[in-house]
């Protein structure tokens, strides 16, 4: 009898521990795109309900989670290197458990457990709500895997724990997955079908951020322009929706308009836009609202029509130019940035010149440029030989980077002598006497601190620039404070 009472008391104590702080420490780190960083905030929220507290100190962690990226081979190698580091820590702290989340988890599935002995737990991007059960399995000494992709999961009901936040800018995810099937890209396989989040839950999350005094919100999705809410369901089934659902559907332009209207003091950004899905209404909504930042990340990947076709990008070079022209017509000061891949299979010198001439036309403010990296399971890997030599890929990449640097400098020089609004985000990396923030075009500006503080909107006169940064002096608060 005594024994039973003892056990029940102990059981109660354990369950209290579990829900109200089990004293366990979670170390979570993220690689890859913003979506991964945003997902880690969802994971931290799910685990905080299980009593986990986050720590920045790997050595004291009970559970280490790494949110991984598969986009290029190098991204995967970086994660493998990190696992080596965890291995070294585990020698000192043998009870530490290690879990792999995100795109690599989804791509490699249980193979991860065989390839990396340090790994106890493998969880794909749609399975984070199952983490409490999976951790129980691991606690019981078994490895645990859940990589089931979902057609519905948006985590709309979870309030993210803001990790390493500056208290000024935050990400809010609005869509998950991607249906575009670009032939080079692993994302449709690792993140599954595209689905949109209920606008109500998006507004609730922004309400919460506004009440906490956040000043800038970036709406996130692999393809934001494809956002479509008609009460749930995949985009491809929209045709079958009822007349009421169709009449009350919310697309990206509407969502952006709603958010901008409701929060006039909050700066809004969004990423990523796919040229084939971006509509003129989105550009019009951007032009209409002062608080929507005048910046569009608009990946092109290649300037050659033939390569665009091989990549299954469903637009031509000319259609891209028309989109750029429309953006510049409606928002003359809109900044545009690119993603470009060099050395996609079959790319010739002429194709490469087409990319350079396209860049010359657009003169992007900024760019993210990569050498093609063949990804297992993608359409390109199955159908095309990776036939451009590494040295050629690298040489073309360097030419693209040189062109981009010149264009960034050209765009930045246009700001010299102008006074622009900057939202202060952090101390400058190079000097503790300077603040760093961005203007509406997403260009970083650095200036002496004065009496200003993080989160202030200030007017900064630009005196100098580099290809990466504007340098200037604050001349007063902006009227947005
Ligand atoms: N190789 C190189 N770059 C890639 N990207 C996506 N897949 C690959 C790949 N296999 C780049 C694209 C994309 C960005 C997120 O990463 O430019 O827009
Ligand atoms: Fe990397 Fe793409 Fe996955 Fe983001 S969605 S983590 S960029 S593979």
Short mmCIF file of C-alpha atoms and ligand atoms in Angstrom, two decimals:
data_model
loop_
_atom_site.label_atom_id
_atom_site.label_comp_id
_atom_site.label_asym_id
_atom_site.label_seq_id
_atom_site.Cartn_x
_atom_site.Cartn_y
_atom_site.Cartn_z
CA UNK A 1 0.00 0.00 0.00
CA UNK A 2 2.70 2.39 1.03
CA UNK A 3 4.56 1.67 -2.17
CA UNK A 4 1.57 2.55 -4.35
CA UNK A 5 1.15 5.91 -2.63
CA UNK A 6 4.81 6.58 -3.08
CA UNK A 7 4.58 5.85 -6.78
CA UNK A 8 1.54 8.02 -7.35
CA UNK A 9 3.18 10.93 -5.55
CA UNK A 10 6.27 10.46 -7.61
CA UNK A 11 4.18 10.23 -10.79
CA UNK A 12 2.42 13.47 -9.94
CA UNK A 13 5.69 15.22 -9.28
CA UNK A 14 6.98 14.03 -12.63
CA UNK A 15 3.99 15.26 -14.56
CA UNK A 16 4.16 18.63 -12.80
CA UNK A 17 7.79 18.82 -13.75
CA UNK A 18 7.00 18.00 -17.33
CA UNK A 19 4.47 20.77 -17.82
CA UNK A 20 5.85 23.48 -15.54
CA UNK A 21 9.52 23.38 -16.21
CA UNK A 22 11.24 20.06 -16.24
CA UNK A 23 14.49 21.88 -15.95
CA UNK A 24 15.65 20.47 -19.27
CA UNK A 25 17.62 22.70 -21.55
CA UNK A 26 17.10 22.95 -25.29
CA UNK A 27 19.84 24.18 -27.59
CA UNK A 28 18.39 24.87 -31.06
CA UNK A 29 20.21 26.22 -34.08
CA UNK A 30 19.12 26.87 -37.65
CA UNK A 31 20.69 26.81 -41.08
CA UNK A 32 19.22 27.76 -44.46
CA UNK A 33 16.37 30.07 -45.27
CA UNK A 34 14.31 32.38 -43.04
CA UNK A 35 11.58 29.76 -43.02
CA UNK A 36 13.88 27.46 -41.07
CA UNK A 37 14.61 30.20 -38.52
CA UNK A 38 10.89 30.84 -38.24
CA UNK A 39 10.18 27.11 -37.84
CA UNK A 40 12.71 26.89 -35.01
CA UNK A 41 10.63 29.49 -33.16
CA UNK A 42 7.60 27.22 -33.58
CA UNK A 43 9.61 24.24 -32.30
CA UNK A 44 10.80 26.25 -29.28
CA UNK A 45 7.17 27.13 -28.55
CA UNK A 46 6.02 23.49 -28.76
CA UNK A 47 8.85 22.39 -26.46
CA UNK A 48 8.44 25.23 -23.98
CA UNK A 49 4.99 23.75 -23.23
CA UNK A 50 6.83 20.52 -22.40
CA UNK A 51 8.96 22.40 -19.90
CA UNK A 52 12.09 22.94 -22.01
CA UNK A 53 13.98 26.21 -21.62
CA UNK A 54 16.24 27.35 -24.43
CA UNK A 55 19.94 27.84 -23.80
CA UNK A 56 22.65 29.46 -25.92
CA UNK A 57 25.23 27.18 -24.37
CA UNK A 58 25.68 23.89 -26.22
CA UNK A 59 27.67 22.31 -23.40
CA UNK A 60 24.78 22.49 -20.91
CA UNK A 61 22.05 21.24 -23.28
CA UNK A 62 19.94 18.15 -22.56
CA UNK A 63 18.49 18.27 -26.06
CA UNK A 64 20.24 19.66 -29.14
CA UNK A 65 18.14 20.31 -32.24
CA UNK A 66 19.61 21.41 -35.56
CA UNK A 67 17.26 22.76 -38.20
CA UNK A 68 18.86 21.84 -41.49
CA UNK A 69 18.98 22.93 -45.14
CA UNK A 70 19.40 20.78 -48.25
CA UNK A 71 19.40 23.45 -50.93
CA UNK A 72 23.04 22.91 -51.95
CA UNK A 73 25.52 20.20 -51.08
CA UNK A 74 27.57 22.73 -49.13
CA UNK A 75 24.62 23.47 -46.83
CA UNK A 76 24.44 19.77 -45.99
CA UNK A 77 28.19 19.58 -45.38
CA UNK A 78 27.93 22.46 -42.90
CA UNK A 79 25.38 20.48 -40.90
CA UNK A 80 27.54 17.33 -40.96
CA UNK A 81 30.39 19.43 -39.53
CA UNK A 82 28.11 20.63 -36.73
CA UNK A 83 27.22 17.03 -35.91
CA UNK A 84 30.93 16.36 -35.40
CA UNK A 85 31.02 19.20 -32.90
CA UNK A 86 27.97 17.77 -31.06
CA UNK A 87 29.79 14.45 -30.96
CA UNK A 88 32.71 16.06 -29.18
CA UNK A 89 30.35 17.66 -26.64
CA UNK A 90 28.52 14.39 -26.11
CA UNK A 91 31.75 12.79 -24.94
CA UNK A 92 31.67 15.20 -21.99
CA UNK A 93 27.87 15.09 -21.58
CA UNK A 94 26.76 11.53 -22.57
CA UNK A 95 23.08 12.02 -21.66
CA UNK A 96 22.67 14.78 -24.27
CA UNK A 97 20.22 13.86 -27.05
CA UNK A 98 20.55 15.11 -30.63
CA UNK A 99 17.72 15.69 -33.11
CA UNK A 100 17.79 16.73 -36.76
CA UNK A 101 14.94 18.87 -38.08
CA UNK A 102 14.09 20.46 -41.41
CA UNK A 103 14.96 19.75 -45.00
CA UNK A 104 17.85 17.31 -44.52
CA UNK A 105 15.72 15.32 -42.09
CA UNK A 106 13.00 15.11 -44.71
CA UNK A 107 15.41 14.22 -47.52
CA UNK A 108 17.42 11.56 -45.69
CA UNK A 109 14.73 10.22 -43.33
CA UNK A 110 15.84 7.22 -41.23
CA UNK A 111 19.03 6.96 -43.32
CA UNK A 112 20.26 9.76 -41.05
CA UNK A 113 20.28 7.39 -38.09
CA UNK A 114 22.53 4.97 -39.97
CA UNK A 115 24.83 7.62 -41.39
CA UNK A 116 25.28 9.68 -38.22
CA UNK A 117 25.43 7.64 -35.03
CA UNK A 118 25.11 10.78 -32.91
CA UNK A 119 21.53 11.38 -34.11
CA UNK A 120 18.66 10.15 -31.88
CA UNK A 121 15.76 11.93 -33.53
CA UNK A 122 14.78 12.85 -37.14
CA UNK A 123 11.81 15.17 -37.67
CA UNK A 124 10.57 16.63 -40.97
CA UNK A 125 9.17 20.17 -41.38
CA UNK A 126 5.51 19.15 -41.04
CA UNK A 127 5.91 16.89 -38.00
CA UNK A 128 6.99 19.30 -35.25
CA UNK A 129 3.76 18.88 -33.28
CA UNK A 130 4.76 15.26 -32.78
CA UNK A 131 8.01 16.28 -31.04
CA UNK A 132 6.72 15.68 -27.47
CA UNK A 133 5.87 12.04 -28.35
CA UNK A 134 9.09 11.56 -30.26
CA UNK A 135 11.14 12.90 -27.35
CA UNK A 136 9.38 10.44 -25.03
CA UNK A 137 10.53 7.66 -27.35
CA UNK A 138 14.08 8.96 -27.23
CA UNK A 139 13.91 9.22 -23.43
CA UNK A 140 12.90 5.57 -23.38
CA UNK A 141 16.11 4.77 -25.24
CA UNK A 142 14.71 4.36 -28.74
CA UNK A 143 15.49 6.38 -31.86
CA UNK A 144 12.51 8.29 -33.25
CA UNK A 145 11.61 9.42 -36.78
CA UNK A 146 8.64 11.34 -38.18
CA UNK A 147 8.97 12.74 -41.69
CA UNK A 148 5.34 12.64 -42.78
CA UNK A 149 4.50 15.63 -44.98
CA UNK A 150 1.10 17.23 -44.61
CA UNK A 151 -1.36 18.95 -46.94
CA UNK A 152 -2.83 21.02 -44.09
CA UNK A 153 -0.24 21.80 -41.42
CA UNK A 154 0.56 25.53 -41.23
CA UNK A 155 1.29 25.81 -37.47
CA UNK A 156 -1.21 28.70 -37.55
CA UNK A 157 -2.33 27.82 -34.01
CA UNK A 158 1.14 28.07 -32.47
CA UNK A 159 2.57 31.33 -31.12
CA UNK A 160 6.28 31.23 -31.88
CA UNK A 161 8.83 31.87 -29.13
CA UNK A 162 10.96 34.68 -30.60
CA UNK A 163 14.52 33.36 -30.49
CA UNK A 164 17.46 35.78 -30.38
CA UNK A 165 15.06 38.56 -31.24
CA UNK A 166 16.13 42.21 -31.36
CA UNK A 167 12.53 43.05 -30.36
CA UNK A 168 12.22 45.13 -33.55
CA UNK A 169 11.78 42.83 -36.54
CA UNK A 170 10.03 39.47 -36.78
CA UNK A 171 9.03 36.89 -39.38
CA UNK A 172 5.47 35.65 -39.80
CA UNK A 173 4.98 32.66 -42.05
CA UNK A 174 1.98 32.76 -44.40
CA UNK A 175 2.50 29.78 -46.71
CA UNK A 176 4.41 26.51 -46.50
CA UNK A 177 5.71 24.23 -49.22
CA UNK A 178 6.06 24.87 -52.92
CA UNK A 179 4.26 23.50 -55.99
CA UNK A 180 6.47 25.07 -58.65
CA UNK A 181 8.81 22.17 -59.39
CA UNK A 182 11.84 24.10 -60.62
CA UNK A 183 14.06 21.30 -61.91
CA UNK A 184 17.13 22.26 -59.80
CA UNK A 185 15.27 22.54 -56.51
CA UNK A 186 14.91 20.11 -53.65
CA UNK A 187 12.30 22.19 -51.78
CA UNK A 188 9.13 20.60 -53.21
CA UNK A 189 10.48 17.25 -51.97
CA UNK A 190 11.53 18.45 -48.53
CA UNK A 191 8.70 20.88 -47.77
CA UNK A 192 5.82 19.29 -49.59
CA UNK A 193 2.71 20.77 -51.15
CA UNK A 194 2.00 24.44 -51.00
CA UNK A 195 -0.60 25.49 -48.43
CA UNK A 196 -1.73 28.84 -47.07
CA UNK A 197 -2.37 29.86 -43.51
CA UNK A 198 -5.70 31.25 -42.27
CA UNK A 199 -5.50 35.09 -42.50
CA UNK A 200 -7.19 35.33 -39.09
CA UNK A 201 -4.30 33.51 -37.43
CA UNK A 202 -1.80 35.68 -39.35
CA UNK A 203 -3.51 38.83 -38.06
CA UNK A 204 -3.56 37.43 -34.51
CA UNK A 205 0.17 36.79 -34.64
CA UNK A 206 0.80 40.31 -35.93
CA UNK A 207 -1.51 41.74 -33.22
CA UNK A 208 0.65 40.04 -30.64
CA UNK A 209 3.85 41.41 -32.21
CA UNK A 210 2.34 44.91 -32.42
CA UNK A 211 1.40 44.76 -28.73
CA UNK A 212 5.02 43.85 -27.97
CA UNK A 213 6.16 46.92 -29.92
CA UNK A 214 7.73 45.16 -32.91
CA UNK A 215 8.33 47.65 -35.74
CA UNK A 216 8.91 45.51 -38.81
CA UNK A 217 7.29 42.29 -39.99
CA UNK A 218 8.34 40.09 -42.89
CA UNK A 219 5.66 37.83 -44.32
CA UNK A 220 7.34 34.57 -45.23
CA UNK A 221 6.72 31.84 -47.72
CA UNK A 222 8.62 29.85 -50.34
CA UNK A 223 6.33 31.59 -52.85
CA UNK A 224 4.30 34.34 -51.16
CA UNK A 225 2.52 35.49 -54.31
CA UNK A 226 0.87 32.13 -54.52
CA UNK A 227 -0.91 32.71 -51.16
CA UNK A 228 -4.60 31.80 -51.40
CA UNK A 229 -7.01 31.21 -48.52
CA UNK A 230 -10.56 30.08 -49.23
CA UNK A 231 -11.26 28.27 -45.97
CA UNK A 232 -8.43 25.74 -46.21
CA UNK A 233 -7.41 23.34 -48.93
CA UNK A 234 -4.79 23.21 -51.64
CA UNK A 235 -4.57 25.89 -54.29
CA UNK A 236 -5.08 23.38 -57.07
CA UNK A 237 -8.55 22.55 -55.65
CA UNK A 238 -9.72 26.19 -55.68
CA UNK A 239 -11.72 25.61 -58.88
CA UNK A 240 -13.89 23.15 -56.95
CA UNK A 241 -14.60 25.65 -54.14
CA UNK A 242 -18.16 26.97 -53.54
CA UNK A 243 -19.26 30.38 -54.87
CA UNK A 244 -19.15 31.73 -51.31
CA UNK A 245 -15.60 30.46 -50.82
CA UNK A 246 -14.56 32.01 -54.11
CA UNK A 247 -16.18 35.36 -53.29
CA UNK A 248 -14.53 35.56 -49.88
CA UNK A 249 -11.13 34.14 -50.88
CA UNK A 250 -8.04 36.08 -49.81
CA UNK A 251 -5.09 36.21 -52.20
CA UNK A 252 -1.67 37.71 -51.48
CA UNK A 253 -2.59 41.22 -52.69
CA UNK A 254 -5.64 41.23 -50.38
CA UNK A 255 -3.68 39.87 -47.43
CA UNK A 256 -0.97 42.50 -47.89
CA UNK A 257 -3.58 45.25 -48.19
CA UNK A 258 -5.37 44.06 -45.02
CA UNK A 259 -2.19 43.91 -42.95
CA UNK A 260 -0.82 47.25 -44.23
CA UNK A 261 -4.17 48.98 -43.56
CA UNK A 262 -4.50 47.56 -40.05
CA UNK A 263 -0.95 48.36 -38.90
CA UNK A 264 0.05 51.68 -40.52
CA UNK A 265 2.98 52.15 -38.13
CA UNK A 266 4.51 48.75 -38.80
CA UNK A 267 6.92 48.31 -41.69
CA UNK A 268 5.94 45.36 -43.84
CA UNK A 269 8.19 43.19 -45.97
CA UNK A 270 7.64 39.90 -47.71
CA UNK A 271 9.74 37.18 -49.27
CA UNK A 272 10.08 35.29 -51.61
CA UNK A 273 8.32 36.35 -54.79
CA UNK A 274 8.26 34.13 -57.83
CA UNK A 275 8.14 36.15 -61.09
CA UNK A 276 5.56 33.86 -62.68
CA UNK A 277 3.16 34.28 -59.73
CA UNK A 278 3.59 37.98 -58.91
CA UNK A 279 0.55 39.94 -60.05
CA UNK A 280 0.09 43.60 -60.84
CA UNK A 281 -2.35 43.92 -57.88
CA UNK A 282 0.49 43.15 -55.49
CA UNK A 283 2.58 45.94 -57.00
CA UNK A 284 -0.41 48.30 -56.79
CA UNK A 285 -0.96 47.46 -53.12
CA UNK A 286 2.75 48.13 -52.48
CA UNK A 287 2.47 51.49 -54.22
CA UNK A 288 -0.65 52.37 -52.20
CA UNK A 289 0.79 51.84 -48.72
CA UNK A 290 3.70 53.85 -47.35
CA UNK A 291 4.39 51.18 -44.74
CA UNK A 292 5.02 48.41 -47.29
CA UNK A 293 8.76 48.47 -47.97
CA UNK A 294 9.79 49.30 -51.49
CA UNK A 295 11.79 46.17 -52.03
CA UNK A 296 11.13 42.93 -53.91
CA UNK A 297 13.31 39.86 -53.89
CA UNK A 298 12.63 38.50 -57.36
CA UNK A 299 14.85 35.51 -58.24
CA UNK A 300 15.60 35.11 -61.95
CA UNK A 301 18.10 32.17 -61.83
CA UNK A 302 19.17 32.68 -65.47
CA UNK A 303 18.83 35.30 -68.21
CA UNK A 304 18.61 32.70 -70.97
CA UNK A 305 15.18 31.62 -72.23
CA UNK A 306 16.51 28.18 -73.06
CA UNK A 307 17.89 27.65 -69.55
CA UNK A 308 14.75 29.10 -67.93
CA UNK A 309 12.81 26.46 -69.82
CA UNK A 310 15.18 23.68 -68.72
CA UNK A 311 14.75 24.93 -65.17
CA UNK A 312 10.95 24.78 -65.58
CA UNK A 313 10.71 28.46 -64.67
CA UNK A 314 7.37 29.24 -66.26
CA UNK A 315 8.23 32.69 -67.65
CA UNK A 316 10.49 34.12 -70.33
CA UNK A 317 13.20 36.75 -70.14
CA UNK A 318 10.83 39.19 -71.88
CA UNK A 319 8.03 38.52 -69.37
CA UNK A 320 10.49 39.17 -66.56
CA UNK A 321 11.48 42.48 -68.15
CA UNK A 322 7.78 43.45 -68.42
CA UNK A 323 7.35 42.69 -64.72
CA UNK A 324 10.40 44.82 -63.86
CA UNK A 325 9.08 47.64 -66.06
CA UNK A 326 5.68 47.49 -64.32
CA UNK A 327 7.33 47.59 -60.90
CA UNK A 328 9.46 50.60 -61.85
CA UNK A 329 6.48 52.36 -63.47
CA UNK A 330 4.27 52.00 -60.37
CA UNK A 331 7.07 52.28 -57.76
CA UNK A 332 10.01 54.15 -59.32
CA UNK A 333 12.20 53.84 -56.22
CA UNK A 334 11.56 50.12 -55.72
CA UNK A 335 14.67 48.05 -55.07
CA UNK A 336 14.95 44.60 -56.61
CA UNK A 337 17.25 41.75 -55.68
CA UNK A 338 17.99 38.47 -57.43
CA UNK A 339 18.97 34.86 -57.01
CA UNK A 340 21.11 33.54 -59.88
CA UNK A 341 22.53 30.07 -60.50
CA UNK A 342 25.60 29.67 -62.72
CA UNK A 343 26.49 26.47 -64.55
CA UNK A 344 23.08 24.83 -64.71
CA UNK A 345 23.37 21.71 -66.93
CA UNK A 346 23.89 22.57 -70.64
CA UNK A 347 24.55 26.28 -69.88
CA UNK A 348 26.72 27.71 -72.66
CA UNK A 349 28.85 30.83 -72.75
CA UNK A 350 26.04 32.51 -74.69
CA UNK A 351 23.47 31.62 -72.00
CA UNK A 352 25.84 33.08 -69.42
CA UNK A 353 26.15 36.30 -71.46
CA UNK A 354 22.33 36.47 -71.49
CA UNK A 355 22.39 36.42 -67.69
CA UNK A 356 24.97 39.21 -67.61
CA UNK A 357 22.97 41.33 -70.08
CA UNK A 358 19.78 40.79 -68.07
CA UNK A 359 21.61 42.00 -64.97
CA UNK A 360 22.80 45.05 -66.91
CA UNK A 361 19.16 45.89 -67.74
CA UNK A 362 17.80 45.49 -64.21
CA UNK A 363 20.84 46.69 -62.23
CA UNK A 364 19.75 44.90 -59.08
CA UNK A 365 20.38 46.50 -55.69
CA UNK A 366 21.49 43.18 -54.29
CA UNK A 367 21.96 39.52 -55.24
CA UNK A 368 22.37 35.98 -53.92
CA UNK A 369 24.48 34.03 -56.39
CA UNK A 370 25.36 30.35 -56.47
CA UNK A 371 27.14 27.74 -58.55
CA UNK A 372 24.77 24.95 -59.53
CA UNK A 373 24.81 22.05 -57.09
CA UNK A 374 23.11 18.87 -58.22
CA UNK A 375 20.54 17.68 -55.71
CA UNK A 376 19.52 14.03 -55.45
CA UNK A 377 15.97 13.29 -56.53
CA UNK A 378 15.37 16.57 -58.39
CA UNK A 379 14.16 16.56 -61.99
CA UNK A 380 17.48 17.99 -63.21
CA UNK A 381 19.41 15.24 -61.45
CA UNK A 382 17.25 12.59 -63.07
CA UNK A 383 17.10 14.06 -66.58
CA UNK A 384 20.23 16.16 -67.15
CA UNK A 385 23.93 15.54 -66.84
CA UNK A 386 25.76 17.97 -64.51
CA UNK A 387 28.02 18.80 -67.47
CA UNK A 388 29.42 22.27 -66.77
CA UNK A 389 32.91 21.87 -65.26
CA UNK A 390 33.26 23.18 -61.68
CA UNK A 391 35.94 25.67 -62.80
CA UNK A 392 33.58 27.11 -65.44
CA UNK A 393 30.73 27.36 -62.91
CA UNK A 394 33.05 29.23 -60.53
CA UNK A 395 34.42 31.54 -63.21
CA UNK A 396 30.91 32.46 -64.36
CA UNK A 397 29.87 32.91 -60.74
CA UNK A 398 32.76 35.34 -60.20
CA UNK A 399 31.74 37.33 -63.28
CA UNK A 400 28.18 37.53 -62.01
CA UNK A 401 29.36 38.60 -58.54
CA UNK A 402 31.61 41.30 -60.04
CA UNK A 403 28.71 42.65 -62.12
CA UNK A 404 26.43 42.63 -59.06
CA UNK A 405 28.99 44.50 -56.97
CA UNK A 406 29.17 47.24 -59.61
CA UNK A 407 25.36 47.46 -59.79
CA UNK A 408 25.02 47.61 -56.00
CA UNK A 409 27.55 50.45 -55.87
CA UNK A 410 25.70 52.25 -58.70
CA UNK A 411 22.38 51.93 -56.84
CA UNK A 412 23.88 52.94 -53.50
CA UNK A 413 25.62 56.01 -54.95
CA UNK A 414 22.20 57.33 -55.94
CA UNK A 415 21.46 57.77 -52.22
CA UNK A 416 24.42 60.06 -51.52
CA UNK A 417 23.14 63.47 -50.44
CA UNK A 418 19.63 62.11 -49.79
CA UNK A 419 17.99 61.75 -46.37
CA UNK A 420 16.30 58.39 -45.83
CA UNK A 421 14.27 56.74 -43.08
CA UNK A 422 16.14 54.01 -41.21
CA UNK A 423 14.75 51.64 -38.60
CA UNK A 424 17.51 51.02 -36.04
CA UNK A 425 17.99 47.28 -35.54
CA UNK A 426 21.34 46.71 -33.85
CA UNK A 427 24.79 47.95 -33.12
CA UNK A 428 27.10 48.05 -36.13
CA UNK A 429 29.34 44.97 -36.26
CA UNK A 430 32.36 47.16 -36.93
CA UNK A 431 31.87 49.86 -34.30
CA UNK A 432 30.05 50.08 -30.97
CA UNK A 433 29.65 53.83 -31.53
CA UNK A 434 27.40 53.25 -34.56
CA UNK A 435 23.89 51.94 -35.16
CA UNK A 436 22.91 49.71 -38.06
CA UNK A 437 19.49 49.55 -39.70
CA UNK A 438 17.84 49.39 -43.12
CA UNK A 439 15.97 51.80 -45.34
CA UNK A 440 12.76 50.88 -47.14
CA UNK A 441 14.84 49.47 -50.03
CA UNK A 442 16.41 46.98 -47.58
CA UNK A 443 19.83 48.62 -47.88
CA UNK A 444 21.86 48.66 -44.66
CA UNK A 445 22.86 52.07 -43.32
CA UNK A 446 25.37 52.74 -40.55
CA UNK A 447 25.62 56.00 -38.61
CA UNK A 448 26.82 57.43 -35.24
CA UNK A 449 24.50 56.48 -32.37
CA UNK A 450 23.71 59.94 -30.95
CA UNK A 451 20.81 59.69 -28.45
CA UNK A 452 18.85 57.26 -30.59
CA UNK A 453 18.00 53.71 -29.57
CA UNK A 454 17.15 50.35 -31.12
CA UNK A 455 13.62 50.43 -32.55
CA UNK A 456 13.65 54.16 -33.42
CA UNK A 457 12.79 55.31 -36.92
CA UNK A 458 15.34 58.00 -37.76
CA UNK A 459 16.10 60.22 -40.74
CA UNK A 460 19.67 59.65 -41.90
CA UNK A 461 21.54 61.83 -44.38
CA UNK A 462 23.68 59.59 -46.58
CA UNK A 463 27.20 60.90 -47.13
CA UNK A 464 29.11 57.87 -48.45
CA UNK A 465 28.59 54.30 -49.55
CA UNK A 466 30.23 50.99 -50.33
CA UNK A 467 28.80 48.17 -52.46
CA UNK A 468 27.27 46.79 -49.25
CA UNK A 469 26.41 49.73 -46.98
CA UNK A 470 25.29 53.34 -46.81
CA UNK A 471 27.14 55.59 -44.37
CA UNK A 472 25.70 58.79 -42.96
CA UNK A 473 24.49 60.88 -40.06
CA UNK A 474 21.13 60.95 -38.26
CA UNK A 475 19.38 64.30 -38.58
CA UNK A 476 16.27 63.63 -36.45
CA UNK A 477 13.38 61.26 -35.78
CA UNK A 478 11.09 60.27 -38.65
CA UNK A 479 7.36 60.97 -38.28
CA UNK A 480 6.75 57.20 -38.01
CA UNK A 481 7.74 57.02 -34.32
N1 LIG B 1 22.06 24.70 -56.85
C1 LIG B 1 22.41 25.99 -56.66
N2 LIG B 1 21.56 26.91 -56.20
C2 LIG B 1 20.29 26.53 -55.92
N3 LIG B 1 19.23 27.21 -55.48
C3 LIG B 1 18.20 26.37 -55.34
N4 LIG B 1 18.57 25.13 -55.70
C4 LIG B 1 19.86 25.21 -56.08
C5 LIG B 1 20.80 24.26 -56.58
N5 LIG B 1 20.46 22.99 -56.78
C6 LIG B 1 19.24 28.66 -55.24
C7 LIG B 1 18.21 29.35 -56.12
C8 LIG B 1 17.12 29.69 -55.16
C9 LIG B 1 17.89 29.93 -53.89
C10 LIG B 1 17.07 29.86 -52.64
O1 LIG B 1 18.87 28.92 -53.90
O2 LIG B 1 18.79 30.49 -56.68
O3 LIG B 1 16.35 30.81 -55.55
FE1 LIG B 2 17.08 25.21 -47.48
FE2 LIG B 2 15.09 25.38 -49.17
FE3 LIG B 2 14.77 23.94 -47.04
FE4 LIG B 2 14.87 26.59 -46.83
S1 LIG B 2 13.30 25.38 -47.87
S2 LIG B 2 15.91 25.17 -45.55
S3 LIG B 2 16.38 27.06 -48.47
S4 LIG B 2 16.19 23.57 -48.72
#
